[in-house]
Short mmCIF file of C-alpha atoms in Angstrom, two decimals:
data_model
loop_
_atom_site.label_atom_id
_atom_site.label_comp_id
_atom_site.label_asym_id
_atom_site.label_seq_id
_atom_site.Cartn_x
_atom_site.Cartn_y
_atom_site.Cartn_z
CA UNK A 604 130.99 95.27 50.40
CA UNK A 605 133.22 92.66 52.17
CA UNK A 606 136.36 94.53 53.63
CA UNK A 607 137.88 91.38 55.38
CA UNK A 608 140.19 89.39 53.35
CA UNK A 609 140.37 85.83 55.41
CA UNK A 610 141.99 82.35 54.88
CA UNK A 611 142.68 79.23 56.88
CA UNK A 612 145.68 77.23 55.85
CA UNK A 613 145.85 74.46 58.57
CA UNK A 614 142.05 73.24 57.87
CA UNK A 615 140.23 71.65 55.30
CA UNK A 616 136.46 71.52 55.65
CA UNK A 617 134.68 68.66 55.91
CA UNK A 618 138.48 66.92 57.27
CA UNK A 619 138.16 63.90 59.22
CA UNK A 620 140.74 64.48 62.29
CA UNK A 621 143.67 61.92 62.88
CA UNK A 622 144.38 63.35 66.68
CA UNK A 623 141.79 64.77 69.36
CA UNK A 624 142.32 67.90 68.46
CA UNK A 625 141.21 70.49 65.67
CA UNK A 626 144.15 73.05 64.58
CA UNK A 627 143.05 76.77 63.25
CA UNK A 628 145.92 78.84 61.92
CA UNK A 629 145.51 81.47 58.89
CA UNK A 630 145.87 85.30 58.62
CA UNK A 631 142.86 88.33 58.09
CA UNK A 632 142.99 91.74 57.22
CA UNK A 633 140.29 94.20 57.12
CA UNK A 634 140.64 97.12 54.37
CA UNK A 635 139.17 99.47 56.64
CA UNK A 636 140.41 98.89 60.11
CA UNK A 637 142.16 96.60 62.51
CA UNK A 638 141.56 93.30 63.48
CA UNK A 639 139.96 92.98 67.02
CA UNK A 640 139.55 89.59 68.02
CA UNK A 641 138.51 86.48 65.94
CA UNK A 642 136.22 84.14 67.65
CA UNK A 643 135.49 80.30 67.71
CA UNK A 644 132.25 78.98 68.51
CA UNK A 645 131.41 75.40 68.94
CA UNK A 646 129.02 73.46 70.91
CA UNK A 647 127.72 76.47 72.58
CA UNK A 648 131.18 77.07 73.33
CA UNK A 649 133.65 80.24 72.47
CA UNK A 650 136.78 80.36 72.67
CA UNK A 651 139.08 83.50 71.07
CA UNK A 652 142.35 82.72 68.64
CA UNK A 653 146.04 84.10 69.21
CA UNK A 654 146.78 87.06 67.36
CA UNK A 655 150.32 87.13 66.16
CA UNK A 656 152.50 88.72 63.44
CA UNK A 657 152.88 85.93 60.33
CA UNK A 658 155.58 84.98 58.41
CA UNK A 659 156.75 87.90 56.35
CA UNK A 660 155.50 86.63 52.91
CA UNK A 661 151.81 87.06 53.62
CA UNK A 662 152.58 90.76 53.72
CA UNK A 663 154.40 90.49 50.96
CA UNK A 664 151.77 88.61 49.26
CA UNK A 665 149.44 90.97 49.98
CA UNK A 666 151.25 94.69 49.24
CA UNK A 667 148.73 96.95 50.13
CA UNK A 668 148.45 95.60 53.25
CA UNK A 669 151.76 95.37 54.60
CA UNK A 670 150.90 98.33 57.00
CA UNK A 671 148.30 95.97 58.71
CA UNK A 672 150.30 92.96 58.87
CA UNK A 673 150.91 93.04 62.83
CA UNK A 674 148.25 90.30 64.56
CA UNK A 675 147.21 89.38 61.18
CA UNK A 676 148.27 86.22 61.68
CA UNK A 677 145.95 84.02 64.20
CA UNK A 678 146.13 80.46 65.87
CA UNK A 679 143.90 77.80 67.93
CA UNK A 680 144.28 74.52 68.83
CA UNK A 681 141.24 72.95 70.17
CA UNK A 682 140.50 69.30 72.11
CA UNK A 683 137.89 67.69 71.12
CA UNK A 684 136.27 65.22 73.40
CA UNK A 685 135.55 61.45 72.11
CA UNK A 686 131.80 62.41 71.96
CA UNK A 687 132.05 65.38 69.99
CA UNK A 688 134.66 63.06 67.55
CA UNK A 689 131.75 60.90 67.45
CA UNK A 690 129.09 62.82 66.05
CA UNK A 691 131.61 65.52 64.32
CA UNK A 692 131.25 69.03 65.03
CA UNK A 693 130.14 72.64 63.23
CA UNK A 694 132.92 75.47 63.93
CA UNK A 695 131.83 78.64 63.51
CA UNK A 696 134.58 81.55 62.65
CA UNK A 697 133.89 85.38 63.16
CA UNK A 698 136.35 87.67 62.13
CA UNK A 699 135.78 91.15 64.01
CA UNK A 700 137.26 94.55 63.14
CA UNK A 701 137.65 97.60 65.17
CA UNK A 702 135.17 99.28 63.00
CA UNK A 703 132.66 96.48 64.31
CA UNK A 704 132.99 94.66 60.58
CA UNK A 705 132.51 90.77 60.64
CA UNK A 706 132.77 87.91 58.35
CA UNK A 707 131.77 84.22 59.23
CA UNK A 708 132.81 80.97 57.72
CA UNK A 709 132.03 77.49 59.03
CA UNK A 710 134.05 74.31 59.18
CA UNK A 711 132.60 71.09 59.25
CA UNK A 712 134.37 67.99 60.96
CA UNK A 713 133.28 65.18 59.88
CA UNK A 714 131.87 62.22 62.75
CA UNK A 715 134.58 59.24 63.17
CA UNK A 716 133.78 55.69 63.70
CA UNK A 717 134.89 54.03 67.08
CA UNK A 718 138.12 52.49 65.57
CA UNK A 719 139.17 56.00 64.07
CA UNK A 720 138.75 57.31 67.50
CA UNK A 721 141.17 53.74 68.94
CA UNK A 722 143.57 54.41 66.21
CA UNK A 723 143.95 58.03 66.77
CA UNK A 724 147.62 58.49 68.16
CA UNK A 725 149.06 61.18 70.45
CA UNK A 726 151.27 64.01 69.47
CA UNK A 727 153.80 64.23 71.68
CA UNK A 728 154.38 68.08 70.38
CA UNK A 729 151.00 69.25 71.65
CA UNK A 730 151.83 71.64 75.04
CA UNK A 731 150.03 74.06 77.22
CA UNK A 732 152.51 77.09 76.92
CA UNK A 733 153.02 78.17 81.04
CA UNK A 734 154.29 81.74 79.87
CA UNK A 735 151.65 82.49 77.28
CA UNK A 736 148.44 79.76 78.65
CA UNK A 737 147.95 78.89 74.38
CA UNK A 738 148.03 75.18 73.41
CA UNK A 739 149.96 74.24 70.44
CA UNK A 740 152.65 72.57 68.64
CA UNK A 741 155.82 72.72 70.42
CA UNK A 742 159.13 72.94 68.07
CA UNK A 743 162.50 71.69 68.66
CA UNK A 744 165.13 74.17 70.64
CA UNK A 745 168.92 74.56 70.63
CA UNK A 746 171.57 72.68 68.35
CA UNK A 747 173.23 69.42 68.36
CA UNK A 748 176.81 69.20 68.44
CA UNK A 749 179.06 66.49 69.43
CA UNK A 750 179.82 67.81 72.41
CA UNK A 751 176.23 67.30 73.72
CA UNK A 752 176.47 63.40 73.28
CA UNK A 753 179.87 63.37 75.04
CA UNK A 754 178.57 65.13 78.16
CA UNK A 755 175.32 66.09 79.77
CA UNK A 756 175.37 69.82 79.04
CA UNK A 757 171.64 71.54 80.52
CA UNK A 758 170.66 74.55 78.54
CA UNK A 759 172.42 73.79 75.34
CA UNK A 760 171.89 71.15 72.93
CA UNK A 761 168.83 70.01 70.75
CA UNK A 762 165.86 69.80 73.19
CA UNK A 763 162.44 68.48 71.23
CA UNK A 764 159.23 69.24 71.61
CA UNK A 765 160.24 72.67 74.11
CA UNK A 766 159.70 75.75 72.05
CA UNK A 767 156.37 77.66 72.22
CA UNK A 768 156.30 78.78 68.41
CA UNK A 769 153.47 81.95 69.37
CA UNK A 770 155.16 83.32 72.11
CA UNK A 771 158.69 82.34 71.30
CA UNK A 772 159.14 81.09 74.73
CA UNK A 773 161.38 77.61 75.19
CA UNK A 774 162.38 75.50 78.12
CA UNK A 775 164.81 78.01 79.95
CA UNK A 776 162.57 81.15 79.29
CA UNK A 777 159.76 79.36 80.80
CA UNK A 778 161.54 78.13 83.70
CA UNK A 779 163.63 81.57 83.99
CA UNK A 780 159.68 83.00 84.33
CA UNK A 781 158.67 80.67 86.93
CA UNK A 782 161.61 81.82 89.58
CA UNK A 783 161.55 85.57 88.58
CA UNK A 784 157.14 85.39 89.26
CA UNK A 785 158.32 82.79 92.73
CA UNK A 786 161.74 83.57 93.73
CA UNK A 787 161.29 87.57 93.48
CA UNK A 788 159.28 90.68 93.29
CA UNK A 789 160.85 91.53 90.17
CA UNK A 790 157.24 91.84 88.27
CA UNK A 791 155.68 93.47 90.68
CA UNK A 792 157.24 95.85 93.40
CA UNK A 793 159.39 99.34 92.33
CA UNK A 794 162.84 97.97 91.17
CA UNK A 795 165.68 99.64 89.10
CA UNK A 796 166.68 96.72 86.48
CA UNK A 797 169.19 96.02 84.37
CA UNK A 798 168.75 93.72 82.03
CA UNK A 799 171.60 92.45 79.74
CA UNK A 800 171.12 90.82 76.47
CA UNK A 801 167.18 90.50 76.98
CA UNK A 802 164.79 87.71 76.51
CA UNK A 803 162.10 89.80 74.53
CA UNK A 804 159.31 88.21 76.30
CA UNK A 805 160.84 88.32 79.86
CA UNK A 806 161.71 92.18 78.54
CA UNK A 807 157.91 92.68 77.67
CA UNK A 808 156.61 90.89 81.12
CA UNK A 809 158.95 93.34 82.86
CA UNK A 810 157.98 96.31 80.97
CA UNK A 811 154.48 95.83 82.23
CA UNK A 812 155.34 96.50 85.50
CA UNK A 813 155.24 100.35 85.58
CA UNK A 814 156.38 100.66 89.25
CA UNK A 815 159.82 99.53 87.73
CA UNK A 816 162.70 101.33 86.16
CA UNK A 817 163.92 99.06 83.73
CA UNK A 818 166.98 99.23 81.14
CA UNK A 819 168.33 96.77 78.38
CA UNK A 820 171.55 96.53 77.55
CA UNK A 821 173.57 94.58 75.28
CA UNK A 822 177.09 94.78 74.06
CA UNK A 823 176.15 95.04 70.29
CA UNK A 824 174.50 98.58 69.67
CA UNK A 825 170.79 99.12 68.78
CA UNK A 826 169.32 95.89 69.97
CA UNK A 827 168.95 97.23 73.12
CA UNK A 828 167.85 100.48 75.56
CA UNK A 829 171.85 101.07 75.76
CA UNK A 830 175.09 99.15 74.68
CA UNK A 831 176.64 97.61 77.70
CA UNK A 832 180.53 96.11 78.28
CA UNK A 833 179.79 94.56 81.45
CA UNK A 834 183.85 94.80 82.21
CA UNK A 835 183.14 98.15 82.08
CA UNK A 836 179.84 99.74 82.72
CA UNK A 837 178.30 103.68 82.65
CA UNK A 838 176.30 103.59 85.62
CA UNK A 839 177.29 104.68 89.05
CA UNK A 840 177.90 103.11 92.36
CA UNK A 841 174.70 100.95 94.29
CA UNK A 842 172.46 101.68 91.46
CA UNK A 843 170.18 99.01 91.04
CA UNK A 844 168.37 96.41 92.65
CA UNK A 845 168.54 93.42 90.05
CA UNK A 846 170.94 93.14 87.61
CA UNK A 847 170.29 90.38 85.01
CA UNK A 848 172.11 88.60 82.29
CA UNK A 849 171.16 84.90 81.26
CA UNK A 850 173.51 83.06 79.34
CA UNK A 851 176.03 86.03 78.82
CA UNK A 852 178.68 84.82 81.31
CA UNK A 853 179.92 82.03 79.02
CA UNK A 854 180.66 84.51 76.28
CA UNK A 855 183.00 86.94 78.36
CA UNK A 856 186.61 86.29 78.26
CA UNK A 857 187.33 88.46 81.68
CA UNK A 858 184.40 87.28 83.88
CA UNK A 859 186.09 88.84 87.03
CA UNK A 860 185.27 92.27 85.83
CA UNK A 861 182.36 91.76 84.89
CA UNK A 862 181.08 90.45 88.25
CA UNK A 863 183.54 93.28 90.01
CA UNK A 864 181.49 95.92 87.63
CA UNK A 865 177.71 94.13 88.43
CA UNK A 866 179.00 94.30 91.98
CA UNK A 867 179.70 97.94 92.10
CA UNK A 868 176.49 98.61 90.40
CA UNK A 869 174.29 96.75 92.46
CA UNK A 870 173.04 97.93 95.72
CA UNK A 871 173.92 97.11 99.07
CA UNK A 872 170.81 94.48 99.08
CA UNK A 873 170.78 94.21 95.19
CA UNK A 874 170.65 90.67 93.55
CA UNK A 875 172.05 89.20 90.44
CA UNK A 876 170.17 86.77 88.65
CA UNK A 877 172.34 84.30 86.05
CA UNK A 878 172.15 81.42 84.10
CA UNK A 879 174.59 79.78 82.05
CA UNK A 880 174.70 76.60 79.75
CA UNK A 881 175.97 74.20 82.68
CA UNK A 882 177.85 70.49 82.31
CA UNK A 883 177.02 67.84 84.58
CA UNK A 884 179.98 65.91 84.45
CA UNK A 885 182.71 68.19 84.65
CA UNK A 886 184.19 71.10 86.77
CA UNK A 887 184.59 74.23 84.52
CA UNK A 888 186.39 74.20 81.88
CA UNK A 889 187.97 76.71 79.85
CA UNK A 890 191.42 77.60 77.63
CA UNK A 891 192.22 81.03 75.99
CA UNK A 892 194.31 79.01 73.36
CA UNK A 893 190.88 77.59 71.91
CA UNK A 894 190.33 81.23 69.69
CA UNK A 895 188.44 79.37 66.60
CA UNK A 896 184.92 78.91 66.38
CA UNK A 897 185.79 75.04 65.50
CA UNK A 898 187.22 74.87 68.18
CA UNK A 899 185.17 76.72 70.61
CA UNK A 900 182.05 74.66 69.16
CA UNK A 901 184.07 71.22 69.93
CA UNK A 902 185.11 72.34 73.73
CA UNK A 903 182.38 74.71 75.15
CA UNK A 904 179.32 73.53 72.04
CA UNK A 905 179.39 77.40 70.85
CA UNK A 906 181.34 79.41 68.44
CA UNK A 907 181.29 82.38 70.67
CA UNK A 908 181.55 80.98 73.69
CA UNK A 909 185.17 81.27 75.74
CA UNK A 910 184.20 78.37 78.57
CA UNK A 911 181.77 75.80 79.85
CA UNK A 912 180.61 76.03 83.10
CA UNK A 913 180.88 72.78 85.47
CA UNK A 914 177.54 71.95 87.41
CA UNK A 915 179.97 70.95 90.85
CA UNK A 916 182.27 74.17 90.87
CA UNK A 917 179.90 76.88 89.24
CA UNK A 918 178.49 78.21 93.01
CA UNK A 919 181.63 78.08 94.81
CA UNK A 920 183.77 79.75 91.22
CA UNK A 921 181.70 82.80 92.20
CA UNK A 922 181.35 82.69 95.60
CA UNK A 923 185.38 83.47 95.42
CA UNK A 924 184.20 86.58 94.15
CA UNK A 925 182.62 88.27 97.19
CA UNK A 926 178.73 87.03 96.43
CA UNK A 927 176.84 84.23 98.08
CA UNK A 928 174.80 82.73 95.61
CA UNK A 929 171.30 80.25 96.18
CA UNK A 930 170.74 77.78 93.22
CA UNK A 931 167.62 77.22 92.08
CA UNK A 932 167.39 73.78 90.35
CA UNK A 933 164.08 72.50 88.75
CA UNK A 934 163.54 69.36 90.17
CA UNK A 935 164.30 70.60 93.64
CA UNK A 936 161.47 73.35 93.85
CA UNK A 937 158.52 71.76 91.31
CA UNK A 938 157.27 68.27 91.07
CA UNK A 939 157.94 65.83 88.10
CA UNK A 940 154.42 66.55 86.84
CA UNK A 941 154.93 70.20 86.86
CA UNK A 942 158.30 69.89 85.19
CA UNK A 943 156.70 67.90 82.69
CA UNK A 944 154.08 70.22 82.27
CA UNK A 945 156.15 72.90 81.51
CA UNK A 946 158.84 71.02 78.87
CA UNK A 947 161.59 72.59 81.21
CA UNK A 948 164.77 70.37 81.81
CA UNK A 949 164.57 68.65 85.21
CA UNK A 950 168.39 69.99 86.08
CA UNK A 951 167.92 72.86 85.00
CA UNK A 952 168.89 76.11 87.54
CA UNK A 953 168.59 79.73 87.91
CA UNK A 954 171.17 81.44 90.18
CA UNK A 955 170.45 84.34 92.23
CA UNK A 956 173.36 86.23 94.11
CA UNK A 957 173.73 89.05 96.65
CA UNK A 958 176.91 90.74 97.64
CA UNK A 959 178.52 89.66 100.73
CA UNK A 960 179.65 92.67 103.28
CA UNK A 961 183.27 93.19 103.84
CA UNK A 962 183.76 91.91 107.39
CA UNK A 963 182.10 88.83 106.44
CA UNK A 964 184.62 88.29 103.80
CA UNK A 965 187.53 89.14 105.67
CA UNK A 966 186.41 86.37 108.48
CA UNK A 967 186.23 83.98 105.24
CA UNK A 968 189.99 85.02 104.65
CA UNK A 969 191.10 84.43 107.86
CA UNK A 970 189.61 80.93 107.78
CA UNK A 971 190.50 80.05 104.58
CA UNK A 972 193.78 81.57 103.71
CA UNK A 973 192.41 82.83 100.92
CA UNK A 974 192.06 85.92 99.11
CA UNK A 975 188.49 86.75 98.20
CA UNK A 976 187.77 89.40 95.98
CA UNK A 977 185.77 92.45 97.12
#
């Protein structure tokens, strides 16, 4: 008796291909187990689908096994070489269960002439995920708002063709990755973290590291390990070693207690690690009279969001606040290739801060004639 229920929805057999490249994506369930691994062999070649959690009306076409529906769901996207275009190509599927059940189907592709293969056009969409290693098709991130055609605005706006749709990764995440895995040990060595408002893929890549103590936080309660005001935090004094919170700063109305509270919380040689949506063209920019989400969308591009951040003022705005921060900016520390690679935005920057000691300020005051913050 069969116990694996199987279907492929991107594939017809017998198809003949309009771009180098041959797309599986369906869903399987086994009545008696769990899905282990479903295979692809081609060629004398085998390569092994993503497993991933589909849309939530497969399990809800399919009742009785909505307790199964996690990796039910799989993907592959294969290139094909102009040879094997030419004389078409034999896939072979194996679905394997934990209870060492498998069920085989083959798909034919049919061979193309050599004009087919001429007229065959390239899909721009098709990407090499960096975070997850899985080609697919990219999807489009962010939203599009006037404001992003009046000004150059990096990490908001519509960006095309940047979002990894099976591991939910998209331009920033990706590059965020790439300077936590280069810039720090933050994946590897025994840190306390604190991570606010949580990429759940950066969360999961962190979590992996079991020399680390790591804690989410967020401000609404039960999306994360704790709820966190960072104006006003619960933990004590020179706590942790990284404190983290991507695009959070552009939502907080009183952004001098929140750094004054991530200060007091981070240790002597802690870092904090920020990124905000960032305008090119423009020093920061913000008014506490703008209190609608009109107009909070038509100044700053977000309903919640209280200011946008100026690209020429943003180091030295919190340098004023007793931290000296590096800047790390995509096209300065990868090559155009690489950024291209990746679908990150060339302009795009990570900040990482440490606290500056107290003498050290109070030489900048005498200097300056300023008063820094401590």
């Amino acid at each position: 008796m069969q116990n694996i229920l199987f279907s492929i929805d991107s594939l017809v057999s017998n198809s003949t291909p309009t771009n180098p490249y041959v797309e599986f994506r369906g869903w399987a369930f086994s009545k008696t187990s769990e899905l282990k691994q479903i295979r692809i062999s081609y060629n004398g070649k085998c390569v092994e689908a993503k497993l991933f959690t589909p849309r939530h009306d497969v399990a809800v076409a399919f009742p009785d096994f909505a307790d199964k529906a996690e990796n039910s769901g799989f993907y592959k996207l294969i290139s094909l070489s102009k040879g094997e275009l030419l004389a078409g190509v034999v896939f072979t599927l194996e679905v394997v269960a934990y209870d060492d059940e498998v069920c085989t189907q083959q798909v034919a592709i049919t061979p193309i002439t050599e004009q087919q293969y001429e007229d065959m056009s390239v899909d721009d969409s098709i990407c090499t995920c960096s975070f997850c290693g899985e080609t697919s098709h990219f999807g489009n991130s962010g939203f599009d708002y006037p404001i992003f055609h009046k000004y150059k605005i990096i990490g908001g706006g519509a960006r095309p063709n940047t979002y990894c749709q099976l591991c939910g990764s998209n331009d920033r995440i990706r590059y965020l990755d790439y300077v936590l895995s280069n810039y720090t040990d933050i994946y590897r060595a025994k840190n306390k973290i604190l991570h606010i408002a949580p990429e759940k893929i950066i969360e999961a890549k962190i979590r992996s590291n079991k020399n680390c103590n790591y804690i989410t936080g967020d401000i609404q309660e039960g999306v994360a390990d704790c709820k966190v005001d960072v104006t006003r935090m619960q933990f004590p004094d020179n706590h942790f070693d990284f404190i983290m919170l991507n695009h959070v700063f552009e939502h907080i109305p009183d952004e001098a207690a929140a750094v004054s509270e991530i200060k007091r919380c981070l240790k002597k040689n802690g870092k904090l690690i920020f990124s905000v949506p960032i305008c090119l063209e423009r020093n920061t920019f913000e008014d506490p009279s703008y209190t609608t989400a009109e107009e909070r969308i038509k100044f700053y591009g977000q309903a919640d969001h209280v200011r946008l951040y100026g690209a020429n003022d943003i180091v030295e705005r919190f340098e004023r606040y007793g931290l000296k921060v590096t800047e790390y900016m995509a096209e300065k520390i990868l090559p155009v290739e690489k950024i291209a690679e990746m679908r990150v935005i060339a302009k795009d920057r990570i900040f990482i801060a440490k606290k500056v000691n107290s003498l050290f300020l109070r030489a900048i005051n005498r200097m300056c004639g300023m008063r820094f913050e401590n």
